[in-house]
Amino acid sequence: MTNEAVYNVIGIGIGPFNLGLAALSNPIPELKTLFLDQRDGFDWHPGLMIDHVTLQTPFLCDCVSMADPTNPLSLLNYLKETGRLYKFFIRESFFIPRKEYNRYCQWVIEQLPQCRFSTQVVDITYEEGLYHVTTVHTKTKETTVFKTERLILGTGTQPHIPSFIPKDDSRIIHTSSYLYRKEELLSEGKKIAIIGSGQSAAEVFYDLLQSRNEKTQLGWYSRPDRFFPMEYSKLTLELTSPDYIEYFYNRSEPARKTILSKQQAQFKGINYDLINDIYDFIYDLNIDNADPNLKIIPNSQLNTVDNSNPDFINLEFTQLEQEVPYDQEADYVILGTGYRYHEPAFLKNIQSRIKRDSSGLFDVNRNYSIDQNGGEIYVLHAEVHTHSYISTDLGMAAYRNSYIINDILGREHYKIEKKIAFQDFDVEKYADLPTAKI
Ligand SMILES: Cc1cc2nc3c(=O)[nH]c(=O)nc-3n(C[C@H](O)[C@H](O)[C@H](O)COP(=O)(O)OP(=O)(O)OC[C@H]3O[C@@H](n4cnc5c(N)ncnc54)[C@H](O)[C@@H]3O)c2cc1C
């Protein structure tokens, strides 16, 4: 079936980023939009929706506030509408529970009929000046083609499993599936190895630490030399800013790669309070010098995972500073090995319209478009290599969405801040210094 309507914008994927775009484009009558997602409804990272975890970013990272604090789809309005605003006021924290953020996003969707679920995009072609988006309804299997002038790709990132790790072994689990398997993990006396030093690995370790029975043996292994915190000092947080995106974008391709490689602690560490909570919990277990029945080993690179024995998995590590190999056995391995962006297969028939850089990645324009004409196909969350790690941050989503909406409209509908940081990233542009070319 072909839907004869022509949309100005079709957004593919309704994660928080495209949901923000749907919310911010909603009050603009001249934008006819449609947003599609293959899932049956919005459910934010359900396999990691652990009780009591909070967002890592202040609540103002909701769908609209940083672009337009007066928009009725703000988190504060959600709290008002649901009778929770006073409780939020008394709680006195910028960091809302992840469960509440999920519920808020579902509330936003209830008010946006342009968001459709159970609709998988399977192909896109370009015909007579329009993109033809072929979708399959995941339940009825009905095929529909929608026509649009522009696409916004918001398909998110996928769980990453390093290539040397055996696939299709149910004893090896990515953190993204953790809660689906938690009960099984807690069955009597299992040995569980958690790999990774990021936030997800730490959340899973802490949750198992609190819920395990006394015979469960927990091991936590990280490649870095310590379990380091995400950096939240305020001058570092200034890197989450329009100024920094501008600065980063204007560096050369090799320079950007070097910068990204140095920003581990800023984006990949563990929440500072969580590290301390973990320590304090273990301290309590150890009162009277009791054995907490744990192994926590930094500096450990996982080299091989041998799952040939049905009774246990053998993990072979190297302690990197000592250069000493060592083995560990486990009944279950939980991989906190992060997420990666994969280009969606549905782009295959419009490849010739997409710009590439020397590494074959999307050559993303400053306005977040990747097409040859510079204003037809936009990406959300696929531009770390051009717009910095901030691309993954909920706090900058409203900025990116404002930028894209203004670009599409050809005018500044949403006011965009240009310089907010007290520091100057770009001496050629801002610092009042004489500069000489080297
Ligand atoms: C556990 C966890 C907690 C996080 N917490 C924070 C935080 O506190 N603060 C922060 O700044 N960042 C956080 N992040 C990082 C980031 O904000 C999230 O990953 C966020 O979900 C990214 O949103 P997204 O819109 O890019 O993609 P996603 O949320 O991954 O959504 C993508 C959507 O695209 C859909 N899709 C894919 N392919 C198709 C297709 N062919 N057709 C139709 N639909 C399709 C999928 O079904 C999915 O719903 C967190 C990440 C994780 C994993």
XYZ file of C-alpha atoms and ligand atoms in Angstrom:
491
model
C 0.000 0.000 0.000
C 1.308 3.490 -0.799
C 0.367 6.341 1.466
C -0.154 9.291 -0.896
C 0.571 11.977 1.720
C 3.957 13.685 1.339
C 5.692 14.375 4.637
C 8.290 17.093 5.181
C 10.102 14.825 7.615
C 10.055 11.137 8.469
C 11.997 10.180 11.587
C 13.134 6.564 11.809
C 13.488 5.173 15.319
C 11.726 6.655 18.347
C 14.370 6.677 21.028
C 14.810 9.780 23.192
C 16.543 11.680 20.377
C 13.879 11.419 17.670
C 11.194 11.706 20.345
C 12.656 15.110 21.187
C 12.503 16.026 17.515
C 8.870 14.917 17.330
C 8.050 16.993 20.423
C 9.853 20.116 19.209
C 8.412 19.942 15.685
C 4.887 19.380 17.039
C 4.003 23.079 17.532
C 5.193 24.025 14.008
C 2.175 23.692 11.675
C 4.210 23.937 8.475
C 6.114 20.747 9.349
C 4.200 17.594 8.473
C 6.050 14.830 10.268
C 5.856 11.103 10.901
C 7.999 9.072 13.313
C 8.290 5.295 13.038
C 9.605 2.616 15.367
C 9.726 -1.145 15.046
C 9.051 -1.771 18.735
C 5.506 -2.050 20.090
C 5.929 0.994 22.313
C 8.548 3.161 23.986
C 10.535 1.284 26.613
C 13.936 2.766 27.438
C 16.736 0.191 27.796
C 14.431 -2.271 29.630
C 17.193 -4.833 30.280
C 18.973 -2.268 32.460
C 15.975 -0.631 34.125
C 17.347 -1.535 37.542
C 15.484 -0.221 40.609
C 16.810 3.058 42.017
C 19.123 3.976 39.123
C 18.912 7.578 37.975
C 19.681 9.514 34.813
C 23.290 10.652 34.561
C 22.146 14.014 33.225
C 19.969 16.687 34.899
C 16.194 16.442 34.321
C 16.382 19.447 31.969
C 17.599 16.954 29.364
C 13.931 16.117 28.745
C 12.514 16.267 25.194
C 12.042 20.034 25.010
C 13.255 22.187 27.926
C 16.721 23.138 26.702
C 15.186 24.351 23.424
C 11.954 25.830 24.775
C 11.295 25.729 28.534
C 7.704 26.866 27.893
C 6.812 23.798 25.810
C 3.991 21.824 27.544
C 5.843 18.545 26.897
C 8.498 19.360 29.510
C 9.302 17.053 32.400
C 8.127 19.721 34.851
C 4.742 19.833 33.143
C 4.576 16.034 33.220
C 5.164 16.177 36.973
C 2.517 18.882 37.355
C -0.033 16.966 35.271
C 0.554 13.775 37.229
C 0.478 15.439 40.656
C 4.141 14.811 41.429
C 5.632 18.308 41.201
C 5.706 18.956 44.973
C 7.301 15.584 45.638
C 9.922 16.393 43.030
C 10.476 19.794 44.688
C 10.983 18.193 48.087
C 13.274 15.492 46.695
C 15.712 18.250 45.696
C 17.614 16.371 43.046
C 18.317 17.175 39.432
C 18.726 13.456 38.708
C 15.401 11.677 38.238
C 15.015 7.892 38.371
C 15.429 6.213 34.981
C 11.995 4.640 35.518
C 10.448 8.088 35.834
C 12.218 9.290 32.680
C 10.832 6.260 30.832
C 7.316 6.993 32.070
C 7.721 10.660 31.100
C 8.738 9.695 27.536
C 5.686 7.417 27.289
C 3.512 10.363 28.409
C 5.044 12.544 25.675
C 4.283 9.877 23.075
C 0.644 9.655 24.195
C 0.310 13.271 23.022
C 2.036 12.869 19.675
C -0.120 10.927 17.188
C 2.641 11.322 14.590
C 4.618 8.632 16.494
C 3.774 5.156 15.191
C 5.041 1.903 16.628
C 5.179 -1.720 15.377
C 6.416 -0.230 12.097
C 9.784 -1.402 10.845
C 11.551 0.498 8.074
C 12.979 -2.062 5.662
C 13.973 -0.057 2.589
C 14.293 3.479 1.247
C 14.515 4.580 -2.371
C 14.739 8.025 -3.945
C 12.223 8.653 -6.718
C 11.181 11.898 -8.385
C 12.639 14.124 -5.691
C 11.177 12.235 -2.713
C 12.329 9.491 -0.382
C 10.041 6.453 -0.481
C 10.170 4.708 2.881
C 9.000 1.091 2.826
C 7.747 -0.243 6.131
C 6.425 -3.560 7.393
C 3.925 -3.689 10.235
C 5.544 -6.100 12.661
C 2.227 -7.756 13.597
C 0.031 -7.657 10.498
C 3.047 -7.889 8.107
C 1.335 -5.282 5.959
C 3.727 -3.271 3.761
C 3.270 0.495 3.440
C 5.302 3.050 1.502
C 5.513 6.594 2.882
C 6.872 9.555 0.898
C 8.963 12.317 2.419
C 11.243 15.206 1.544
C 13.645 14.493 4.396
C 14.737 11.686 6.688
C 15.971 11.835 10.261
C 17.849 8.684 11.239
C 17.471 7.957 14.961
C 18.030 4.212 15.097
C 20.378 4.386 18.084
C 23.308 2.125 18.902
C 23.420 -1.640 19.357
C 25.003 -3.774 22.098
C 28.638 -4.463 21.209
C 30.147 -7.920 21.666
C 33.862 -8.123 20.749
C 34.472 -10.496 17.842
C 36.605 -13.003 19.804
C 33.755 -13.769 22.207
C 31.636 -16.821 21.281
C 28.161 -15.992 20.018
C 25.021 -18.031 20.659
C 25.997 -19.235 24.117
C 23.216 -18.383 26.554
C 25.762 -18.306 29.397
C 27.342 -15.187 27.844
C 25.099 -12.155 28.313
C 25.413 -8.492 27.318
C 24.459 -6.040 30.078
C 21.591 -4.820 27.852
C 19.785 -8.136 28.581
C 20.707 -8.281 32.254
C 17.272 -8.008 33.870
C 15.774 -10.682 31.613
C 18.309 -13.143 33.026
C 18.715 -11.899 36.583
C 16.627 -14.600 38.250
C 18.611 -17.342 36.547
C 21.904 -15.681 37.502
C 20.859 -15.708 41.138
C 20.119 -19.418 41.251
C 22.151 -21.143 43.949
C 25.931 -20.829 43.977
C 26.739 -19.477 40.508
C 30.070 -17.953 39.552
C 29.452 -14.738 37.633
C 32.146 -12.734 35.852
C 31.365 -9.134 34.881
C 33.609 -7.617 32.238
C 34.001 -3.864 31.810
C 34.638 -0.676 33.724
C 31.766 1.472 32.478
C 28.494 2.555 34.042
C 26.461 -0.474 32.893
C 28.980 -3.007 34.246
C 29.076 -1.137 37.564
C 25.271 -1.002 37.817
C 25.006 -4.743 37.183
C 27.794 -5.524 39.657
C 26.141 -3.416 42.364
C 22.704 -4.899 41.715
C 24.024 -8.461 41.917
C 26.053 -7.574 44.983
C 22.869 -6.504 46.755
C 20.616 -9.316 45.553
C 22.898 -12.368 45.402
C 22.656 -15.244 47.831
C 25.732 -15.896 49.943
C 27.060 -18.653 47.687
C 27.053 -16.543 44.513
C 30.627 -15.708 43.564
C 30.999 -12.367 41.849
C 34.008 -11.270 39.818
C 34.485 -7.841 38.201
C 37.299 -7.317 35.705
C 38.329 -4.082 34.012
C 41.004 -3.348 31.411
C 41.843 0.177 32.671
C 44.179 0.321 35.652
C 41.375 1.453 37.967
C 37.601 1.784 38.217
C 37.553 5.459 37.332
C 34.675 7.939 37.733
C 32.995 9.897 34.958
C 34.239 13.424 35.207
C 31.612 15.864 36.402
C 33.647 18.863 37.452
C 32.057 22.005 36.115
C 34.801 23.209 33.808
C 34.807 19.757 32.215
C 31.027 19.864 31.890
C 31.565 22.978 29.766
C 32.585 20.542 27.027
C 28.889 19.708 26.868
C 28.186 22.928 25.035
C 27.471 24.416 21.614
C 30.902 26.105 21.723
C 32.652 22.779 22.118
C 30.725 21.156 19.255
C 31.736 24.074 17.026
C 35.368 23.761 18.108
C 35.464 19.974 17.692
C 33.702 20.040 14.339
C 36.289 22.443 12.939
C 39.272 20.221 13.768
C 40.769 17.961 11.091
C 39.712 14.302 10.865
C 42.978 13.021 12.486
C 42.851 15.711 15.181
C 39.302 14.707 16.121
C 40.368 11.065 16.440
C 43.159 12.078 18.814
C 40.823 14.218 20.906
C 38.261 11.412 21.221
C 40.926 8.946 22.321
C 41.797 11.247 25.241
C 38.231 11.668 26.495
C 37.749 8.272 28.139
C 37.211 9.528 31.696
C 34.772 12.173 30.663
C 32.317 9.859 28.945
C 33.170 6.254 29.752
C 33.653 6.066 33.495
C 31.326 5.187 36.353
C 29.127 7.559 38.317
C 31.214 8.783 41.279
C 28.503 8.068 43.884
C 27.962 4.561 42.527
C 31.648 3.719 42.995
C 31.388 4.881 46.596
C 28.114 2.995 47.169
C 29.773 -0.177 45.924
C 32.723 0.357 48.241
C 30.501 1.062 51.246
C 28.390 -2.018 50.573
C 31.474 -4.216 50.478
C 32.757 -2.523 53.635
C 29.577 -3.612 55.427
C 29.947 -7.174 54.168
C 33.460 -7.205 55.532
C 32.600 -6.190 59.104
C 34.359 -8.649 61.445
C 36.718 -9.243 58.507
C 34.235 -11.616 56.884
C 35.169 -12.739 53.374
C 32.915 -10.808 50.951
C 33.313 -13.618 48.386
C 34.283 -11.255 45.574
C 37.024 -10.732 43.038
C 37.614 -7.217 41.743
C 40.582 -7.046 39.394
C 41.583 -3.988 37.360
C 44.275 -3.876 34.683
C 42.876 -7.070 33.206
C 42.549 -7.593 29.514
C 40.247 -10.422 28.500
C 42.000 -12.373 25.717
C 39.935 -15.502 25.144
C 36.646 -16.975 26.247
C 36.630 -20.765 26.011
C 33.096 -22.147 26.208
C 33.908 -25.661 25.003
C 33.206 -27.162 28.440
C 29.456 -27.379 29.178
C 30.133 -27.140 32.936
C 31.977 -23.819 32.996
C 33.411 -21.050 30.831
C 37.132 -20.390 31.016
C 38.247 -16.766 30.777
C 41.861 -16.017 30.004
C 43.103 -12.580 31.062
C 46.402 -10.711 31.135
C 47.248 -8.396 34.013
C 48.545 -5.656 31.755
C 51.012 -3.894 34.051
C 52.524 -7.130 35.349
C 52.217 -8.796 31.936
C 50.996 -11.905 33.771
C 48.349 -14.161 32.226
C 45.715 -15.672 34.506
C 42.536 -17.768 34.119
C 39.122 -17.548 35.764
C 36.188 -19.938 35.574
C 32.603 -18.746 35.427
C 29.100 -20.155 35.018
C 27.966 -16.874 33.468
C 29.817 -14.007 31.813
C 28.189 -10.572 31.695
C 29.661 -8.244 29.095
C 29.649 -4.540 29.858
C 31.338 -3.959 26.530
C 29.238 -1.019 25.448
C 27.273 -0.085 22.360
C 28.259 0.723 18.770
C 26.544 2.453 15.898
C 25.662 0.221 12.938
C 24.481 1.772 9.732
C 20.920 0.612 9.091
C 20.538 -1.884 6.229
C 17.589 0.117 4.867
C 20.066 2.722 3.522
C 21.425 0.358 0.864
C 19.396 1.797 -2.034
C 20.229 5.425 -1.274
C 23.979 5.005 -0.705
C 24.818 7.220 -3.691
C 23.110 10.149 -1.969
C 25.254 9.815 1.183
C 28.601 11.575 1.751
C 31.529 9.565 3.179
C 34.805 10.587 4.800
C 38.211 8.985 4.167
C 37.399 6.168 6.651
C 34.090 5.390 4.963
C 32.081 6.875 7.831
C 29.243 9.339 7.277
C 30.763 12.705 6.364
C 28.390 14.619 8.616
C 27.789 18.277 7.778
C 27.703 20.860 10.563
C 23.875 20.839 10.306
C 23.859 17.051 11.035
C 22.966 16.102 7.452
C 24.872 13.398 5.573
C 23.470 13.724 2.054
C 25.206 15.274 -0.942
C 22.790 18.224 -0.982
C 23.328 18.947 2.700
C 19.741 19.030 3.930
C 17.810 15.836 3.186
C 19.103 13.053 5.464
C 19.973 13.999 9.049
C 21.534 11.795 11.739
C 21.056 11.722 15.503
C 23.644 9.795 17.538
C 25.773 8.735 14.524
C 28.168 11.684 14.531
C 30.569 11.182 17.443
C 33.467 11.318 14.936
C 32.430 14.769 13.671
C 30.481 16.398 16.515
C 32.205 14.753 19.536
C 30.990 12.446 22.295
C 28.310 15.003 23.095
C 26.309 13.337 20.310
C 25.395 10.583 22.781
C 24.315 12.985 25.534
C 20.644 13.534 26.322
C 21.551 17.013 27.597
C 22.528 18.218 24.116
C 19.686 16.528 22.218
C 17.443 19.605 22.269
C 20.302 21.692 20.871
C 20.834 19.263 17.978
C 17.093 19.038 17.339
C 16.764 22.845 17.360
C 19.644 23.075 14.913
C 18.014 20.561 12.552
C 14.539 22.099 12.781
C 15.924 25.595 12.101
C 17.890 24.199 9.176
C 14.799 22.586 7.677
C 12.707 25.724 8.173
C 15.471 28.032 6.901
C 14.986 30.369 9.872
C 15.735 30.474 13.592
C 12.526 29.050 15.035
C 14.360 27.857 18.152
C 16.924 30.226 19.632
C 20.308 28.528 19.570
C 23.018 29.458 22.044
C 26.433 29.910 20.447
C 28.817 30.631 23.303
C 27.964 29.496 26.813
C 31.335 28.398 28.247
C 33.495 30.638 30.423
C 36.544 29.069 28.814
C 37.666 29.548 25.217
C 38.176 26.355 23.250
C 39.142 28.039 20.007
C 41.876 30.635 20.427
C 41.617 31.693 16.816
C 37.989 32.542 17.289
C 37.461 33.724 20.844
C 40.516 34.302 22.987
C 41.816 37.799 22.533
C 45.305 36.593 21.627
C 47.549 37.243 18.666
C 47.916 33.885 16.876
C 50.645 32.855 14.490
C 50.449 29.988 12.027
C 52.965 27.274 12.915
C 21.313 1.959 30.137
C 21.632 3.280 29.503
C 21.446 4.440 30.229
C 21.737 5.676 29.655
N 21.581 6.789 30.416
C 21.896 7.991 29.900
C 21.763 9.176 30.700
O 21.377 9.118 31.866
N 22.087 10.359 30.134
C 22.541 10.456 28.848
O 22.841 11.556 28.392
N 22.662 9.358 28.067
C 22.356 8.134 28.560
N 22.492 7.014 27.769
C 22.976 7.175 26.369
C 21.850 7.579 25.359
O 21.202 8.716 25.784
C 20.831 6.475 25.172
O 21.471 5.360 24.616
C 19.613 6.837 24.281
O 18.677 5.788 24.366
C 19.971 7.057 22.844
O 18.784 7.366 22.159
P 18.542 7.117 20.609
O 17.314 7.893 20.284
O 19.770 7.390 19.832
O 18.365 5.547 20.421
P 17.575 4.364 21.081
O 17.057 4.720 22.416
O 18.472 3.187 20.972
O 16.333 4.144 20.099
C 16.494 3.763 18.754
C 15.175 3.251 18.248
O 15.281 2.981 16.851
C 14.427 1.903 16.554
N 14.805 1.316 15.251
C 16.008 0.805 14.899
N 15.960 0.339 13.624
C 14.706 0.577 13.169
C 14.034 0.320 11.937
N 14.639 -0.277 10.905
N 12.735 0.688 11.818
C 12.089 1.294 12.852
N 12.675 1.543 14.035
C 13.965 1.203 14.199
C 14.629 0.960 17.728
O 13.526 0.088 17.863
C 14.741 1.942 18.895
O 13.505 2.132 19.539
C 22.217 5.763 28.309
C 22.422 4.591 27.588
C 22.144 3.359 28.177
C 22.410 2.108 27.384
